[in-house]
Amino acid sequence: MRLFLIPISTRRALIYARPLRRDAAKELSLLDRTTSKAAETWAKWEEAESGWKKHLVTWGNRVQQRIPFEEWGLKSIPSLKAQQRIDENHGSKQIDVLFPGNSVRVENIPNILRKIATERQEFHQKKMWWSLGIAPFTAPFALIPVIPNIPFFYLAYRGWSHWRALNGSRHLQFLVEKNLLNPTSLPELEQLYAKRASRVLEDTPIDTPSSELVDDIEQSDDRILLKMSDAKKLASILDAPELALEAERAIVQVTEHLETQKRKEKEAQAEEKKKP
């Protein structure tokens, strides 16, 4: 397993784990195989031109886009037990964490990952039990012919999603606490972030030394670093095609958050000026 730490803005980052090897598919748990089968079914439904399948997929995709990118990132990390089934030495050797060294200080990596691992654990645990606890009460919807029990499947999916994120967060916390992380700055990532930082930050030329660029990023207010087109570039650089979608989702969500924050600040300033 290999981890990627991708700064989305000057204050927020995406954690992502390279998916399990295809040749390890036989080691997947029953739940993982069931999930994979469900994904295949969903993909087939996406091909429907009309009908309830099309409407369900459209609604479902909107729901998935609203799920925080932090949750998707943690879900990409397999549980500790799942990884140990594939690699019996996992837990006794270090795991590479690839990141841009000109945007994140290497000495800050453990604290950043510890925060990512722990800050949402309680939330995911509560939401997991809530979703799974409410799901049985949707049983009456199953009496409707033809159309599947959408409320049940939604709650079951959200319960599974929170469970997966919770396991991923605990695995990441384990790696941090056992000092099993090997932060490695990737030159290709540094080149990309040097270009983006020079565009976003004033008085920061593209050839700014790494140590100075990190200072500029840390001293700036929260600003988006990546463009949507960078998602596929990241996936190519890191040889992780699935990363493109997760990076795009993170860029959209962080951008919307910053725009909302900026709008609220302007409204607050306007209200302040109105006061006598």
mmCIF file of C-alpha atoms in Angstrom, residues 33-193:
data_model
loop_
_atom_site.group_PDB
_atom_site.id
_atom_site.type_symbol
_atom_site.label_atom_id
_atom_site.label_comp_id
_atom_site.label_asym_id
_atom_site.label_seq_id
_atom_site.Cartn_x
_atom_site.Cartn_y
_atom_site.Cartn_z
ATOM 1 C CA ARG A 33 -16.630 -8.487 -3.241
ATOM 2 C CA THR A 34 -20.260 -7.584 -2.597
ATOM 3 C CA THR A 35 -19.392 -3.901 -2.836
ATOM 4 C CA SER A 36 -17.566 -4.492 -6.103
ATOM 5 C CA LYS A 37 -20.597 -6.315 -7.498
ATOM 6 C CA ALA A 38 -22.855 -3.451 -6.424
ATOM 7 C CA ALA A 39 -20.557 -0.997 -8.204
ATOM 8 C CA GLU A 40 -20.824 -3.050 -11.398
ATOM 9 C CA THR A 41 -24.623 -3.044 -11.127
ATOM 10 C CA TRP A 42 -24.629 0.708 -10.564
ATOM 11 C CA ALA A 43 -22.461 1.201 -13.644
ATOM 12 C CA LYS A 44 -24.961 -0.777 -15.728
ATOM 13 C CA TRP A 45 -27.836 1.314 -14.385
ATOM 14 C CA GLU A 46 -25.966 4.455 -15.451
ATOM 15 C CA GLU A 47 -26.352 3.285 -19.039
ATOM 16 C CA ALA A 48 -30.156 3.388 -18.792
ATOM 17 C CA GLU A 49 -31.645 6.168 -20.923
ATOM 18 C CA SER A 50 -34.838 6.575 -18.890
ATOM 19 C CA GLY A 51 -36.976 5.010 -16.173
ATOM 20 C CA TRP A 52 -36.474 4.600 -12.452
ATOM 21 C CA LYS A 53 -32.919 3.294 -12.869
ATOM 22 C CA LYS A 54 -31.864 6.506 -14.622
ATOM 23 C CA HIS A 55 -33.568 8.692 -12.002
ATOM 24 C CA LEU A 56 -32.065 6.660 -9.174
ATOM 25 C CA VAL A 57 -28.549 6.894 -10.597
ATOM 26 C CA THR A 58 -28.879 10.646 -11.179
ATOM 27 C CA TRP A 59 -30.053 11.178 -7.605
ATOM 28 C CA GLY A 60 -27.417 8.804 -6.232
ATOM 29 C CA ASN A 61 -24.583 10.563 -8.024
ATOM 30 C CA ARG A 62 -25.710 13.889 -6.581
ATOM 31 C CA VAL A 63 -25.726 12.369 -3.110
ATOM 32 C CA GLN A 64 -22.228 10.983 -3.578
ATOM 33 C CA GLN A 65 -20.920 14.362 -4.695
ATOM 34 C CA ARG A 66 -22.123 15.833 -1.393
ATOM 35 C CA ILE A 67 -20.234 13.280 0.697
ATOM 36 C CA PRO A 68 -17.169 15.094 2.113
ATOM 37 C CA PHE A 69 -13.956 14.387 0.252
ATOM 38 C CA GLU A 70 -12.321 13.566 3.588
ATOM 39 C CA GLU A 71 -14.661 10.582 3.906
ATOM 40 C CA TRP A 72 -13.831 9.374 0.400
ATOM 41 C CA GLY A 73 -10.130 9.677 1.161
ATOM 42 C CA LEU A 74 -10.377 7.626 4.345
ATOM 43 C CA LYS A 75 -12.493 5.039 2.524
ATOM 44 C CA SER A 76 -9.638 4.514 0.078
ATOM 45 C CA ILE A 77 -7.517 3.188 2.944
ATOM 46 C CA PRO A 78 -8.285 -0.506 3.563
ATOM 47 C CA SER A 79 -8.778 -1.728 7.093
ATOM 48 C CA LEU A 80 -5.677 -2.911 8.905
ATOM 49 C CA LYS A 81 -6.905 -6.518 8.847
ATOM 50 C CA ALA A 82 -7.673 -6.371 5.123
ATOM 51 C CA GLN A 83 -4.184 -5.104 4.345
ATOM 52 C CA GLN A 84 -2.589 -7.729 6.564
ATOM 53 C CA ARG A 85 -4.479 -10.453 4.691
ATOM 54 C CA ILE A 86 -2.739 -9.276 1.537
ATOM 55 C CA ASP A 87 0.635 -8.478 3.081
ATOM 56 C CA GLU A 88 1.495 -10.440 6.204
ATOM 57 C CA ASN A 89 4.400 -8.075 6.881
ATOM 58 C CA HIS A 90 2.153 -5.036 6.979
ATOM 59 C CA GLY A 91 2.448 -3.402 10.365
ATOM 60 C CA SER A 92 6.137 -4.133 10.695
ATOM 61 C CA LYS A 93 7.480 -2.143 7.748
ATOM 62 C CA GLN A 94 7.196 1.472 6.697
ATOM 63 C CA ILE A 95 4.678 2.773 4.174
ATOM 64 C CA ASP A 96 5.628 5.457 1.653
ATOM 65 C CA VAL A 97 3.710 8.723 1.795
ATOM 66 C CA LEU A 98 4.237 10.680 -1.416
ATOM 67 C CA PHE A 99 3.724 14.444 -1.204
ATOM 68 C CA PRO A 100 5.032 17.739 -2.643
ATOM 69 C CA GLY A 101 7.889 18.810 -0.389
ATOM 70 C CA ASN A 102 7.651 22.420 -1.515
ATOM 71 C CA SER A 103 4.070 22.699 -0.247
ATOM 72 C CA VAL A 104 4.162 20.673 2.970
ATOM 73 C CA ARG A 105 7.002 20.455 5.482
ATOM 74 C CA VAL A 106 8.159 16.880 5.910
ATOM 75 C CA GLU A 107 8.279 17.298 9.687
ATOM 76 C CA ASN A 108 4.589 18.241 9.678
ATOM 77 C CA ILE A 109 3.445 15.083 7.888
ATOM 78 C CA PRO A 110 2.822 12.986 11.045
ATOM 79 C CA ASN A 111 0.696 15.690 12.670
ATOM 80 C CA ILE A 112 -1.247 16.336 9.470
ATOM 81 C CA LEU A 113 -2.015 12.647 9.029
ATOM 82 C CA ARG A 114 -2.843 12.220 12.708
ATOM 83 C CA LYS A 115 -5.388 15.012 12.431
ATOM 84 C CA ILE A 116 -6.892 13.533 9.262
ATOM 85 C CA ALA A 117 -7.087 10.142 10.969
ATOM 86 C CA THR A 118 -8.675 11.236 14.233
ATOM 87 C CA GLU A 119 -10.765 14.360 13.675
ATOM 88 C CA ARG A 120 -13.719 12.513 12.083
ATOM 89 C CA GLN A 121 -13.614 9.159 13.882
ATOM 90 C CA GLU A 122 -16.357 9.964 16.382
ATOM 91 C CA PHE A 123 -18.527 11.432 13.626
ATOM 92 C CA HIS A 124 -18.199 8.342 11.420
ATOM 93 C CA GLN A 125 -18.908 5.999 14.311
ATOM 94 C CA LYS A 126 -22.075 7.843 15.321
ATOM 95 C CA LYS A 127 -23.345 8.146 11.759
ATOM 96 C CA MET A 128 -22.570 4.504 11.044
ATOM 97 C CA TRP A 129 -24.715 3.265 13.928
ATOM 98 C CA TRP A 130 -27.447 5.798 13.169
ATOM 99 C CA SER A 131 -27.698 4.748 9.510
ATOM 100 C CA LEU A 132 -27.665 1.030 10.276
ATOM 101 C CA GLY A 133 -30.098 1.492 13.159
ATOM 102 C CA ILE A 134 -32.657 3.391 11.085
ATOM 103 C CA ALA A 135 -32.399 1.157 8.004
ATOM 104 C CA PRO A 136 -34.709 -1.640 9.327
ATOM 105 C CA PHE A 137 -37.540 0.873 9.811
ATOM 106 C CA THR A 138 -37.647 1.396 6.044
ATOM 107 C CA ALA A 139 -38.832 -2.196 5.528
ATOM 108 C CA PRO A 140 -42.415 -1.150 4.570
ATOM 109 C CA PHE A 141 -41.026 0.480 1.417
ATOM 110 C CA ALA A 142 -40.071 -2.994 0.206
ATOM 111 C CA LEU A 143 -43.771 -3.714 -0.315
ATOM 112 C CA ILE A 144 -43.847 -1.349 -3.293
ATOM 113 C CA PRO A 145 -43.565 -3.522 -6.426
ATOM 114 C CA VAL A 146 -40.904 -3.079 -9.134
ATOM 115 C CA ILE A 147 -39.072 -0.172 -7.476
ATOM 116 C CA PRO A 148 -36.389 -1.261 -4.972
ATOM 117 C CA ASN A 149 -36.394 -0.114 -1.356
ATOM 118 C CA ILE A 150 -34.394 3.053 -1.991
ATOM 119 C CA PRO A 151 -34.443 4.397 1.605
ATOM 120 C CA PHE A 152 -33.068 1.106 2.909
ATOM 121 C CA PHE A 153 -30.304 0.895 0.325
ATOM 122 C CA TYR A 154 -29.352 4.526 0.900
ATOM 123 C CA LEU A 155 -29.099 4.099 4.673
ATOM 124 C CA ALA A 156 -27.260 0.810 4.283
ATOM 125 C CA TYR A 157 -24.834 2.448 1.868
ATOM 126 C CA ARG A 158 -24.204 5.389 4.182
ATOM 127 C CA GLY A 159 -23.702 3.023 7.098
ATOM 128 C CA TRP A 160 -21.194 1.025 5.076
ATOM 129 C CA SER A 161 -19.480 4.215 3.909
ATOM 130 C CA HIS A 162 -19.035 5.490 7.465
ATOM 131 C CA TRP A 163 -17.828 2.050 8.561
ATOM 132 C CA ARG A 164 -15.263 1.990 5.772
ATOM 133 C CA ALA A 165 -14.056 5.514 6.583
ATOM 134 C CA LEU A 166 -13.846 4.634 10.276
ATOM 135 C CA ASN A 167 -11.693 1.592 9.548
ATOM 136 C CA GLY A 168 -9.505 3.622 7.214
ATOM 137 C CA SER A 169 -9.027 6.310 9.848
ATOM 138 C CA ARG A 170 -8.071 3.753 12.488
ATOM 139 C CA HIS A 171 -5.593 2.146 10.111
ATOM 140 C CA LEU A 172 -4.030 5.526 9.353
ATOM 141 C CA GLN A 173 -3.868 6.339 13.058
ATOM 142 C CA PHE A 174 -2.127 3.007 13.660
ATOM 143 C CA LEU A 175 0.508 3.818 11.039
ATOM 144 C CA VAL A 176 1.123 7.255 12.548
ATOM 145 C CA GLU A 177 1.350 6.039 16.136
ATOM 146 C CA LYS A 178 3.650 3.142 15.228
ATOM 147 C CA ASN A 179 5.898 5.491 13.240
ATOM 148 C CA LEU A 180 5.424 3.390 10.119
ATOM 149 C CA LEU A 181 5.235 6.266 7.643
ATOM 150 C CA ASN A 182 8.012 7.166 5.247
ATOM 151 C CA PRO A 183 7.307 10.668 3.840
ATOM 152 C CA THR A 184 8.845 11.029 0.387
ATOM 153 C CA SER A 185 8.692 14.211 -1.643
ATOM 154 C CA LEU A 186 8.101 13.531 -5.328
ATOM 155 C CA PRO A 187 9.859 15.915 -7.773
ATOM 156 C CA GLU A 188 6.996 15.700 -10.287
ATOM 157 C CA LEU A 189 4.550 16.846 -7.614
ATOM 158 C CA GLU A 190 6.879 19.659 -6.597
ATOM 159 C CA GLN A 191 6.979 20.903 -10.188
ATOM 160 C CA LEU A 192 3.188 20.956 -10.411
ATOM 161 C CA TYR A 193 2.749 22.759 -7.101
#
